[in-house]
CSV table of C-alpha atoms in Angstrom, one decimal:
chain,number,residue,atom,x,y,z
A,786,UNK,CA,-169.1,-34.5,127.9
A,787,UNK,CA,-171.8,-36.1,125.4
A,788,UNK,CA,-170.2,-39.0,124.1
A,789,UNK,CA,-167.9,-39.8,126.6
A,790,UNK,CA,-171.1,-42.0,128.6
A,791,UNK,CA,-173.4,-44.1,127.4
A,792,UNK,CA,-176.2,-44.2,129.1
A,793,UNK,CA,-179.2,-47.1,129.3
A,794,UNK,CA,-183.0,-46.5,128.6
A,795,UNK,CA,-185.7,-49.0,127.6
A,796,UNK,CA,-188.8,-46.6,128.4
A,797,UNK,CA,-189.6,-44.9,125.1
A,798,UNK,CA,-192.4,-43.3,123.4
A,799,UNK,CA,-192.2,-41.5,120.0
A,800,UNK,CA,-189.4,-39.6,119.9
A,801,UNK,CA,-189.5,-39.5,123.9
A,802,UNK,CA,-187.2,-41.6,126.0
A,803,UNK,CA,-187.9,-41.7,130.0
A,804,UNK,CA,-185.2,-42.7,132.3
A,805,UNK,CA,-184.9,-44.4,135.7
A,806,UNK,CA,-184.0,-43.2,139.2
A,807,UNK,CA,-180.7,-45.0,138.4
A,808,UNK,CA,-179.4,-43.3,135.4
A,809,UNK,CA,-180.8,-40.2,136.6
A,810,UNK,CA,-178.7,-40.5,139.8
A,811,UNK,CA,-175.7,-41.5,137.4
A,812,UNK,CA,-176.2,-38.7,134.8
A,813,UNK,CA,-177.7,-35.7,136.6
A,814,UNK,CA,-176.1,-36.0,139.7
A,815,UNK,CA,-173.2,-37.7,139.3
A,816,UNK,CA,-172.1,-36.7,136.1
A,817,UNK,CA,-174.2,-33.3,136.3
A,818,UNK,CA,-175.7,-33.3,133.4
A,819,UNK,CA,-178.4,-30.7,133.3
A,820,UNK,CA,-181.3,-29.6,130.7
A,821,UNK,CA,-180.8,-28.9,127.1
A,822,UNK,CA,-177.4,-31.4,127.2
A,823,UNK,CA,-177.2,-33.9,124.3
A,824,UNK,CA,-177.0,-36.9,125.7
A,825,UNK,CA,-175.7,-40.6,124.3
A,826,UNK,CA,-177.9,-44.0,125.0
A,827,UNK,CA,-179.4,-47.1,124.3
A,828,UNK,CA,-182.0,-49.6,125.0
A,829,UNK,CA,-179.7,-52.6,125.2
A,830,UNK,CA,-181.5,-54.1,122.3
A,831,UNK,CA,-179.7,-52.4,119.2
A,832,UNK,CA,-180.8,-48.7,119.1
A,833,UNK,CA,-178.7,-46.2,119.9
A,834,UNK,CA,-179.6,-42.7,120.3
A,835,UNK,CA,-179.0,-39.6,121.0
A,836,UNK,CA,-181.3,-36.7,121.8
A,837,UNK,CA,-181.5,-33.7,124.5
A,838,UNK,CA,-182.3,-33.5,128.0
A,839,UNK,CA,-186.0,-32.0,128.7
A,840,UNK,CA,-186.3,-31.9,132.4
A,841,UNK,CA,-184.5,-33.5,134.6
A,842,UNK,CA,-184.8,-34.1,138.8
A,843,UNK,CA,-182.9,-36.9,140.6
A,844,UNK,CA,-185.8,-39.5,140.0
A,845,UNK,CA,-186.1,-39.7,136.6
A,846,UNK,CA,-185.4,-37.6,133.3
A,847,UNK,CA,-186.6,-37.5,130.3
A,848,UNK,CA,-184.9,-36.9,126.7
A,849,UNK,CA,-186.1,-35.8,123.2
A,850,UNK,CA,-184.3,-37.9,120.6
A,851,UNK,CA,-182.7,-36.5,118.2
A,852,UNK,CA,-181.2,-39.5,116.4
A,853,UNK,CA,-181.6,-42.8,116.5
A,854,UNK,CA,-179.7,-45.8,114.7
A,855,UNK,CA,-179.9,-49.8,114.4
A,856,UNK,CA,-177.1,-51.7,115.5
A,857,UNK,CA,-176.9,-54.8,113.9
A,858,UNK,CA,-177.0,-57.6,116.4
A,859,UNK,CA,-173.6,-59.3,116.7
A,860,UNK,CA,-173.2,-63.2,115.4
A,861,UNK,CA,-174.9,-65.1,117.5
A,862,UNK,CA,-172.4,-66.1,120.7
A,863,UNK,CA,-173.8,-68.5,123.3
A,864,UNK,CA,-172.1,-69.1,126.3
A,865,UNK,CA,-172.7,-71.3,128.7
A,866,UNK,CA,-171.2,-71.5,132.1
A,867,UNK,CA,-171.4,-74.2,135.1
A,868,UNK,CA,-172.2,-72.1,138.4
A,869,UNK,CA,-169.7,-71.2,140.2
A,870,UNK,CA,-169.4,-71.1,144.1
A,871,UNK,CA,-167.5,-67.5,144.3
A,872,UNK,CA,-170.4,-65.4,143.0
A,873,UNK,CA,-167.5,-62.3,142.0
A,874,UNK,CA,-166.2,-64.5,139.5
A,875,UNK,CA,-169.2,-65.3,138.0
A,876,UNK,CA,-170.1,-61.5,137.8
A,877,UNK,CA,-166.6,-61.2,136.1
A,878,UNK,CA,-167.2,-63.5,133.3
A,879,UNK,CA,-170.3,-61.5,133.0
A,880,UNK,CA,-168.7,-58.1,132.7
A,881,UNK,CA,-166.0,-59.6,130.4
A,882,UNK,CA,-168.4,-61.2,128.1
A,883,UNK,CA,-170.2,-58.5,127.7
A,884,UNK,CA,-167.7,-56.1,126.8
A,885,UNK,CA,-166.5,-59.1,124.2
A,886,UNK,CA,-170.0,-58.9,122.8
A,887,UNK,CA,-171.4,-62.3,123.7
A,888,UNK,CA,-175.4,-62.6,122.9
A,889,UNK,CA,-176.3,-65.2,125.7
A,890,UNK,CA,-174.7,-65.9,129.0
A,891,UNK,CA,-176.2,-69.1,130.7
A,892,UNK,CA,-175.0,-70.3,134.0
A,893,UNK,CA,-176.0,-74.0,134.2
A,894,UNK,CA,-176.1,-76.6,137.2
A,895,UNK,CA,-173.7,-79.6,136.9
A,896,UNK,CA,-172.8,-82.9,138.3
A,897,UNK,CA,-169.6,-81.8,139.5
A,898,UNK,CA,-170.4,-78.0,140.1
A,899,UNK,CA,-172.0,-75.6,142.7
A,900,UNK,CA,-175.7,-75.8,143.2
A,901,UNK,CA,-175.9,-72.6,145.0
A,902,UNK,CA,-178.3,-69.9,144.0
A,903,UNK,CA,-177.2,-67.6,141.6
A,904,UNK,CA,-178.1,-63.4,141.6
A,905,UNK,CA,-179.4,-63.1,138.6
A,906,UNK,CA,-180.4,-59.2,139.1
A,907,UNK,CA,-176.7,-58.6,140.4
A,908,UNK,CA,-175.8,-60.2,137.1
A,909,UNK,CA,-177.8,-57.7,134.9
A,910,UNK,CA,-176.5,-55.1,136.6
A,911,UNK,CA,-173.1,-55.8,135.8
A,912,UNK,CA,-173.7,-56.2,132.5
A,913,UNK,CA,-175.5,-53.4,131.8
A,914,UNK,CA,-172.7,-51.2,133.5
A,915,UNK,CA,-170.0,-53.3,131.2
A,916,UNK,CA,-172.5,-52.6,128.1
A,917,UNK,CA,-172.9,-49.0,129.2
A,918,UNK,CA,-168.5,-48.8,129.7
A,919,UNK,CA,-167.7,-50.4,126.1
A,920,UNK,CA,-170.7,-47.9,124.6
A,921,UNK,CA,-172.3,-51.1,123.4
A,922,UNK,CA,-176.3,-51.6,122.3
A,923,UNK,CA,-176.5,-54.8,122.7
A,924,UNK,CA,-177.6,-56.4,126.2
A,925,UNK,CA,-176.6,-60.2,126.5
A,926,UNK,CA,-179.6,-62.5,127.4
A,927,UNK,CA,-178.8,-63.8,131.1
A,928,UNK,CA,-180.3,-66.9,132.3
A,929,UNK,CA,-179.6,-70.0,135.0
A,930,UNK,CA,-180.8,-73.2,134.0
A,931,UNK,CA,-180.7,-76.9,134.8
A,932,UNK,CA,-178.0,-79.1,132.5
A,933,UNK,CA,-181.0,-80.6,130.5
A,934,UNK,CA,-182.3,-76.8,129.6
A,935,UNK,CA,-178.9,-75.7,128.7
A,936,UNK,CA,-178.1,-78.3,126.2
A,937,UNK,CA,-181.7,-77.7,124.7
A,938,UNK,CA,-180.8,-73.8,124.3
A,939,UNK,CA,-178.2,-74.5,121.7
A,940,UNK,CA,-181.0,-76.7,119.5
A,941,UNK,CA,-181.2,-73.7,116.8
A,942,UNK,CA,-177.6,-73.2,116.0
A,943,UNK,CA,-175.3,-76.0,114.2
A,944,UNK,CA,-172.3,-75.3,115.9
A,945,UNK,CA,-172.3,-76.5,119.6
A,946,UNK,CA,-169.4,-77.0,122.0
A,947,UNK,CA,-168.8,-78.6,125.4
A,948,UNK,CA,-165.2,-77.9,126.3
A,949,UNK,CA,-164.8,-81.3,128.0
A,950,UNK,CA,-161.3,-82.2,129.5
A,951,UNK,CA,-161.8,-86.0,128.9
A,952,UNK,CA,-160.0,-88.2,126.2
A,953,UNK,CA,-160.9,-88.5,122.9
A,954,UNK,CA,-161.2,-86.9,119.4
A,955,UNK,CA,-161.7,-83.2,119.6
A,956,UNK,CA,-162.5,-80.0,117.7
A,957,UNK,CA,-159.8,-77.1,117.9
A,958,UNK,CA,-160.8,-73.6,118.0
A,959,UNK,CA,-159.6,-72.7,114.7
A,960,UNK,CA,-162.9,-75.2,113.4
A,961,UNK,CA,-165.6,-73.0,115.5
A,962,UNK,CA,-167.3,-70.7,113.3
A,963,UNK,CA,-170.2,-68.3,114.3
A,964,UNK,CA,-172.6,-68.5,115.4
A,965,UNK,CA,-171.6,-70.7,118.0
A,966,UNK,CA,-172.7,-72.0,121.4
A,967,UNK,CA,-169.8,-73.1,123.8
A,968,UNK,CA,-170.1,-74.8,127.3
A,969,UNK,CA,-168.0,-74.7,129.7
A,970,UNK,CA,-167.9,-77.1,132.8
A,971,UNK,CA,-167.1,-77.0,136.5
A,972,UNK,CA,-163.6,-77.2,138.1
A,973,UNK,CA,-164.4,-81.0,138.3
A,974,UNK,CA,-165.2,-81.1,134.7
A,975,UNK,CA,-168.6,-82.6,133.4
A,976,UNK,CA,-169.2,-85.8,134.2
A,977,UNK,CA,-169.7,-88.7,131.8
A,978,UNK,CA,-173.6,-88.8,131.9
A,979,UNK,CA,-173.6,-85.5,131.1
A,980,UNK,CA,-170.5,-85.3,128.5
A,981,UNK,CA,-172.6,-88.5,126.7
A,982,UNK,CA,-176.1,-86.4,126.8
A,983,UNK,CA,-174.4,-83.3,125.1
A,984,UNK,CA,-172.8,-85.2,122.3
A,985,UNK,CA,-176.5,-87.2,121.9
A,986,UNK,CA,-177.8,-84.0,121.1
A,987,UNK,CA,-175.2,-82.6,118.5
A,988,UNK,CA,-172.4,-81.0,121.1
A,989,UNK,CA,-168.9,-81.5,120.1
A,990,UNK,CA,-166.2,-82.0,122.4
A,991,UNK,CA,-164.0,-79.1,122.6
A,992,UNK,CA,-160.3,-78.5,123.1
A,993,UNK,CA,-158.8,-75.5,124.8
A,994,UNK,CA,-155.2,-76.6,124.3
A,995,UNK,CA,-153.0,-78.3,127.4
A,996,UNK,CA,-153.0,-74.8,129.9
A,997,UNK,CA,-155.6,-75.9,132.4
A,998,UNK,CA,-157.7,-72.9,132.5
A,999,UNK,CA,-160.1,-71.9,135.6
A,1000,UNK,CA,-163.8,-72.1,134.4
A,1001,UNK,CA,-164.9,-68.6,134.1
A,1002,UNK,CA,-161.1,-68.1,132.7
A,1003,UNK,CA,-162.1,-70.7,130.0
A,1004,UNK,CA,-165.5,-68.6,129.6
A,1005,UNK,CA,-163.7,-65.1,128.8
A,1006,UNK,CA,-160.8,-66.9,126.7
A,1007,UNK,CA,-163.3,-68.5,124.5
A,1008,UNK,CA,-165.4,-65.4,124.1
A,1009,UNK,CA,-162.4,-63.3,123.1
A,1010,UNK,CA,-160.7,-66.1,121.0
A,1011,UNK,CA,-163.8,-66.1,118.7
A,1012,UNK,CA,-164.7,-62.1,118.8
A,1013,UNK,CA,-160.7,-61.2,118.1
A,1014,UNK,CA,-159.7,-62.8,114.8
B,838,UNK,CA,-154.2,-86.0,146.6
B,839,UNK,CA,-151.0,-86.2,144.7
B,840,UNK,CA,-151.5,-84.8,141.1
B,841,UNK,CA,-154.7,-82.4,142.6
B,842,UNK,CA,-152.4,-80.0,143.4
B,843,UNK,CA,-149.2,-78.4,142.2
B,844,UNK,CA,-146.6,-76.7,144.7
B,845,UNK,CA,-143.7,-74.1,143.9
B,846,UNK,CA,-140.5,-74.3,145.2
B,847,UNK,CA,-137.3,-72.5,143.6
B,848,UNK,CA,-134.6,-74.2,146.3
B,849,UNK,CA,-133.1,-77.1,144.9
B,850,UNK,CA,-129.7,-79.1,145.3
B,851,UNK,CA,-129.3,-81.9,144.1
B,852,UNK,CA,-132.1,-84.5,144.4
B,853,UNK,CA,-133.6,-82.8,147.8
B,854,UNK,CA,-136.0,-80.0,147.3
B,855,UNK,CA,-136.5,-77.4,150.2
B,856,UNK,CA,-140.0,-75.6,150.2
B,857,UNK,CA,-140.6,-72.2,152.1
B,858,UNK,CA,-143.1,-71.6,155.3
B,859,UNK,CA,-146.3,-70.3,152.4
B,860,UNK,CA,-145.8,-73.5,150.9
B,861,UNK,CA,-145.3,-75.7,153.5
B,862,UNK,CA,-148.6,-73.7,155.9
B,863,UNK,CA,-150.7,-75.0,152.3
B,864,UNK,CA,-148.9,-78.5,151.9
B,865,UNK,CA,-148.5,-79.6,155.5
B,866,UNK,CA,-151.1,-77.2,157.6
B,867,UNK,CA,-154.0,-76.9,155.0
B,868,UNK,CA,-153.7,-80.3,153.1
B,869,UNK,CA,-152.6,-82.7,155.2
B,870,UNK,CA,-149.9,-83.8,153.5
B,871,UNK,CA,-147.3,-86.2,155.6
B,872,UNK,CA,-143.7,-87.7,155.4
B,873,UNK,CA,-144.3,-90.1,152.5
B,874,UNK,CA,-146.4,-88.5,150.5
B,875,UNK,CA,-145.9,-88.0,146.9
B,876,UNK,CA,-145.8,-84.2,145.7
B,877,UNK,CA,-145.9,-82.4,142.0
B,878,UNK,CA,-144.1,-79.1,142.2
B,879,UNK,CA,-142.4,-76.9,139.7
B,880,UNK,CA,-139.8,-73.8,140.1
B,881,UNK,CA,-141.4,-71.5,138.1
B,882,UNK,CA,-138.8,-71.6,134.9
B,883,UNK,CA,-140.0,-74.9,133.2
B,884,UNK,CA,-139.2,-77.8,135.7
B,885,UNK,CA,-142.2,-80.1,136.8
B,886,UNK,CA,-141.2,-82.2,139.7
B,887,UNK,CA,-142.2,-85.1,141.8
B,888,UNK,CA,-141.0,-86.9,144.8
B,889,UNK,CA,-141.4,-87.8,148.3
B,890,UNK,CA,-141.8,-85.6,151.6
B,891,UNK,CA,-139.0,-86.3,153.7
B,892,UNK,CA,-139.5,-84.6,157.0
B,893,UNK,CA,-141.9,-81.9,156.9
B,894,UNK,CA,-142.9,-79.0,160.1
B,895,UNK,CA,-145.2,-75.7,159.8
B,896,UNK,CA,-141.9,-74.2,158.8
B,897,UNK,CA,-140.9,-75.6,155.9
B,898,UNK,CA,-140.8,-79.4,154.5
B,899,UNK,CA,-138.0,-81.3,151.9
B,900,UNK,CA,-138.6,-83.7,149.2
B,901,UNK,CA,-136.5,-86.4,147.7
B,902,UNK,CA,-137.2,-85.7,143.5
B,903,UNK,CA,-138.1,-89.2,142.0
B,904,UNK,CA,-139.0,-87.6,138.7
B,905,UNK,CA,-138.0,-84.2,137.1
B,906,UNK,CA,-139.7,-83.5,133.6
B,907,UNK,CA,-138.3,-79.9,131.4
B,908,UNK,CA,-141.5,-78.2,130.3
B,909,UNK,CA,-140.6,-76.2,127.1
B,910,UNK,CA,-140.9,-72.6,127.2
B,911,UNK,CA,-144.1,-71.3,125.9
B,912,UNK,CA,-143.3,-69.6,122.1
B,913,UNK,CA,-142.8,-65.6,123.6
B,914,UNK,CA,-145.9,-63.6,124.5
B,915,UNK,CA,-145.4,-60.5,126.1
B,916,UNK,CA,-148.7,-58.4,127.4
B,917,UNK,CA,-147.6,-54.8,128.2
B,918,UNK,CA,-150.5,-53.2,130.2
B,919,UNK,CA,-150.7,-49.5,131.2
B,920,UNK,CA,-150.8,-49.3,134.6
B,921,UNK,CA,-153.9,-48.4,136.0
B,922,UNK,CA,-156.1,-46.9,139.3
B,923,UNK,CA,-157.6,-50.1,140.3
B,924,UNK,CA,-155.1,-52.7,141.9
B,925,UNK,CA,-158.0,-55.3,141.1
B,926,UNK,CA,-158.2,-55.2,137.8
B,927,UNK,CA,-154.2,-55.5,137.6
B,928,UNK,CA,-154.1,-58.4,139.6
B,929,UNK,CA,-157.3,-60.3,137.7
B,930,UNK,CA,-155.2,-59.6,134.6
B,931,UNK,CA,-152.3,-61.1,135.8
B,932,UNK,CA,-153.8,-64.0,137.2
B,933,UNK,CA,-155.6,-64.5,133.8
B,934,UNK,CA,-152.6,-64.2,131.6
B,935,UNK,CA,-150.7,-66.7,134.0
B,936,UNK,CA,-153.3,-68.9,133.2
B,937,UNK,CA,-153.0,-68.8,129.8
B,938,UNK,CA,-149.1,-68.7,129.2
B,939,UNK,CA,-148.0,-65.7,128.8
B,940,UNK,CA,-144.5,-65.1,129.3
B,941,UNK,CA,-143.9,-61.3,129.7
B,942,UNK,CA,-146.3,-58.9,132.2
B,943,UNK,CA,-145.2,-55.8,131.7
B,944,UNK,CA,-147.2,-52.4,133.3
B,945,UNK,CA,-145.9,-49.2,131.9
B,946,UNK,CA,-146.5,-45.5,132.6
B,947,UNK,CA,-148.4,-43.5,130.0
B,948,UNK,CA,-149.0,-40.0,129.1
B,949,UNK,CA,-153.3,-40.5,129.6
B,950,UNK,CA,-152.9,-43.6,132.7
B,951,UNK,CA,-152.4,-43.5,136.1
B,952,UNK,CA,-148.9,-42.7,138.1
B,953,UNK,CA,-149.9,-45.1,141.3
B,954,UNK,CA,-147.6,-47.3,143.0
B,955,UNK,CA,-147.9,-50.7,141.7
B,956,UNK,CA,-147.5,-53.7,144.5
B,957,UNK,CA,-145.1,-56.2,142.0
B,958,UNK,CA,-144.6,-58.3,144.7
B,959,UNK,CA,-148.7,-58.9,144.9
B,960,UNK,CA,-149.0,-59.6,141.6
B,961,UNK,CA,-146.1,-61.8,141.5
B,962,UNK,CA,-148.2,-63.5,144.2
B,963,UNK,CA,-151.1,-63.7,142.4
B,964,UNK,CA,-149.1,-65.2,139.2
B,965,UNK,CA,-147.9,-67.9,141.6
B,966,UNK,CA,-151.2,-68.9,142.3
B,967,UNK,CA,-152.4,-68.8,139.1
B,968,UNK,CA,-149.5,-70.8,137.6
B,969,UNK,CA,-149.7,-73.4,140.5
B,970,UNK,CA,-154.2,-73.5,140.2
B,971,UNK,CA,-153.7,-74.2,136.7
B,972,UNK,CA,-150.8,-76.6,137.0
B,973,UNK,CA,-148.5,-74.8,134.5
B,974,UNK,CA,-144.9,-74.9,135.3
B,975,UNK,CA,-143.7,-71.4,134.1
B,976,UNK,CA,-144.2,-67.9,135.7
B,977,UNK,CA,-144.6,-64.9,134.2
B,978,UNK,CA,-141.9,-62.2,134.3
B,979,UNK,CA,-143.3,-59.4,135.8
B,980,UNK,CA,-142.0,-55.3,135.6
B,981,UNK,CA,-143.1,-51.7,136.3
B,982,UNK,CA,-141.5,-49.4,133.8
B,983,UNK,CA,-141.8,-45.7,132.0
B,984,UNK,CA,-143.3,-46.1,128.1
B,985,UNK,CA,-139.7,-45.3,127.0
B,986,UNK,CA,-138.7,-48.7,128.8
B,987,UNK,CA,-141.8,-50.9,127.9
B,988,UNK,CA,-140.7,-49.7,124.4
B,989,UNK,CA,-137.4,-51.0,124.3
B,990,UNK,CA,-137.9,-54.5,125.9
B,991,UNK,CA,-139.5,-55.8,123.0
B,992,UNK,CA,-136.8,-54.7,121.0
B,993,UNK,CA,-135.8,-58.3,119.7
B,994,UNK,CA,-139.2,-59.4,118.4
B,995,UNK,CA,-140.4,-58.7,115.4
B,996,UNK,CA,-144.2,-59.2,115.9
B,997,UNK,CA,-144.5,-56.0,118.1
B,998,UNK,CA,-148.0,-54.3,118.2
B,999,UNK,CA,-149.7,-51.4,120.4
B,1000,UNK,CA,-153.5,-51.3,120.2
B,1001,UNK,CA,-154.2,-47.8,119.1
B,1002,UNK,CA,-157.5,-46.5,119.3
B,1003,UNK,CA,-157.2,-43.5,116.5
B,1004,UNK,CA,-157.8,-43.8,112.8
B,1005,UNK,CA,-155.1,-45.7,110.5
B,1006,UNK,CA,-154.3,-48.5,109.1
B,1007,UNK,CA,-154.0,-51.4,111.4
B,1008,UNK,CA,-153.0,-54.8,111.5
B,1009,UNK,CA,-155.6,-57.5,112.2
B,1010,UNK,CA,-155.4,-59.9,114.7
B,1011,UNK,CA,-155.3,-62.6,112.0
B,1012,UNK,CA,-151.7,-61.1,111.1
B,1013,UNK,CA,-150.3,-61.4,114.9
B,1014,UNK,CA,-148.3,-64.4,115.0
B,1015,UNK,CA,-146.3,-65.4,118.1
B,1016,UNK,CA,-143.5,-64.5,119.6
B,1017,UNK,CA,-145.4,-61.3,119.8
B,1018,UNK,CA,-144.8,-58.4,122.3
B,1019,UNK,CA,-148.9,-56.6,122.0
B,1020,UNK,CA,-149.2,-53.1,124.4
B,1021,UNK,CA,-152.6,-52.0,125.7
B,1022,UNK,CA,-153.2,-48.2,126.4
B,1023,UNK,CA,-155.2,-46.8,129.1
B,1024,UNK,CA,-158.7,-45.7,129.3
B,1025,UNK,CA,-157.7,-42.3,127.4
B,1026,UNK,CA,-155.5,-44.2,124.7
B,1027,UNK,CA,-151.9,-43.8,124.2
B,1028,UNK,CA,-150.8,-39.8,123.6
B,1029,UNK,CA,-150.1,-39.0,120.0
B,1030,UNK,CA,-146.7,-39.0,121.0
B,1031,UNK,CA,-146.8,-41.9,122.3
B,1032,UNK,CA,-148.1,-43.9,119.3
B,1033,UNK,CA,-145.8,-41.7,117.1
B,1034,UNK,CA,-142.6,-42.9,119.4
B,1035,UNK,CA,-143.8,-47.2,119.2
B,1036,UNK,CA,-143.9,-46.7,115.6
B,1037,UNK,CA,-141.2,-45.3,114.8
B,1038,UNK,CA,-139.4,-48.3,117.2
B,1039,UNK,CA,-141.1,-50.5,114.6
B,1040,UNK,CA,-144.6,-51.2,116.7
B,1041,UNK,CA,-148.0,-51.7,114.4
B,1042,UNK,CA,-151.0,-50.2,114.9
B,1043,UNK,CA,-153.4,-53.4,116.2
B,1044,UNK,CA,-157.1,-53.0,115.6
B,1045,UNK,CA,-159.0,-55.2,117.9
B,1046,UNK,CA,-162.3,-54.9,116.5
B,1047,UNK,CA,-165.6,-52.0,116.9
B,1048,UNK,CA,-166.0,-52.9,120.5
B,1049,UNK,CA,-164.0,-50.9,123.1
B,1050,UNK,CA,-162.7,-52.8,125.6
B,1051,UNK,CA,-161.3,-51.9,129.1
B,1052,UNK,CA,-157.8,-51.5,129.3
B,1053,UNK,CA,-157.3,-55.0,131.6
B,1054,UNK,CA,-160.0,-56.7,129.1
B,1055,UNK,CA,-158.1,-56.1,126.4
B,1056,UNK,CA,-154.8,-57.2,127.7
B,1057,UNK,CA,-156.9,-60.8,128.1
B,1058,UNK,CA,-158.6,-60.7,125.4
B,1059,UNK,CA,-155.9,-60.6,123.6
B,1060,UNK,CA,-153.7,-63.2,125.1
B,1061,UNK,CA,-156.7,-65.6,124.9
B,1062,UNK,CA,-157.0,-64.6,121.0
B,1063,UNK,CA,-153.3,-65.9,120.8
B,1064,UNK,CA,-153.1,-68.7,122.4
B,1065,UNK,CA,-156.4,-70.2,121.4
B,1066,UNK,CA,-155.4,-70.7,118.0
């Protein structure tokens, strides 16, 4: 069984890691893993470990580690996503992206796109599950922002994209090179105010080819298109 | 409205077009649209369409083609997909390769995947939709096979690839160049036999990278990778 789950913990001291009610449920109950079993995990922040279980009860266990390595944090990936109204889509992209590795997943309000609230707990917890399924360390940071905020997110890296439908000259994939932040806009597209205010600040216009892609589609198929190559 | 929205209909003679009751209940019922109205519609194989609504009822409408435009064919991408426990996650795969122009969907049996009953005629729903949301104007062929069978359809092209999970050399994705035929295992990879059987038919090992994807991630991930070049 060890190695075949992943399992998430961000409460450690020393060479003592304490887990939730959640993984307990997951691990001990669930999966019936019981004291003395070695046991595969991570914080979501680069460690991974691995260690044995001390004592365990359904609402919490703890585990001494045995081993404990670095991953290297992947190229920086930004993406960033206008809201969407169907709230299983968005959680989608967020599984998907996390699997693909992407570092930051914003979901931004737009001109021409849904103002609704967004479940930003809901969101971790899919991502942590997709991290925890694709044995990943690394938990991307999740955040919902006005348009303004999410162009000023991107200031740090050089290469900034808004995947805007419009006319005009545009990048092609092949040009983006990580690190990279791309944004993606509503069904509607962005508008021009906004489309004009990106490229003021250093965004260029992106082109995902003549296939009209759904938003959170576009989201995924640019995450993989740069992680796959 | 005309242009917002792209219909199907595969019952053409001559310059009269006859859509069926699911179109007509989303044209007629749903939109609005009336006698006069210009439509954009597209039989599935490559022909984008417009023209006027004759006479149209909740049953079924007929247009009068002013304009018939060949789309060509996508270069060959075919996604073979083990099939797996969760109907969801073969439909959301199918929609998303619609999207992005794949050609070929095929789901195959497999020594570690799941036996299930797969409902072809939902996912050849779901690629309708898909095809129609994103305005493209060719679907997806579709098929349930055995391994043996996904094996031999590819038999004519000589990018052919299976995404094996053991050690090896592997072919990058850089390398893949379309047509390409790619096969994604399930959950428990393909059986040595399996991946023993695909090679010897000529298929290359295909390394997609440190993360491990889900089975329907990787099918996307992959298409996106290819066709956002």
């Amino acid at each position: 069984m060890p190695g075949h789950f992943t399992f998430y913990c961000n409460k450690i001291e020393g060479d003592l890691a304490f887990f939730d009610e959640v993984e307990s449920k997951h691990a001990i109950q669930v999966l019936r893993y019981g004291v003395g079993d070695e046991i595969h995990f991570t914080n979501g922040a680069g460690l991974s470990m691995r260690g044995t279980i001390e004592n365990a009860s359904k609402g919490g266990f703890s585990v001494r580690i045995i081993e404990s390595i670095q991953i290297n944090k992947p190229l920086e990936l930004h993406m960033l996503m206008a809201i969407l109204k169907a709230g299983d889509r968005m959680e989608w992209a967020c599984e998907k992206i996390t699997e693909l590795g992407v570092t930051q997943f914003t979901l931004f309000q737009s001109d021409h796109g849904e103002r609704g609230r967004v479940n930003v707990e809901r969101l971790q917890k899919v991502a942590l599950s997709a991290m925890k399924q694709s044995h990943g360390a690394w938990m991307p940071q999740i955040k919902v922002v006005t348009f303004k905020e999410a162009m000023e997110m991107a200031k740090h890296i050089a290469g900034k994209y808004i995947a805007y439908c419009g006319e005009g000259e545009k990048a092609g994939m092949a040009e983006v090179k990580l690190p990279a932040a791309v944004m993606i806009g509503p069904e509607g597209d962005f508008s021009v105010k906004e489309f004009e205010a990106a490229q003021n600040q250093g965004w260029k216009p992106l082109d995902l080819g003549e296939q009209i892609l759904r938003t959170e589609t576009a989201v995924v198929a640019v995450a993989a298109a740069l992680r796959l190559r």
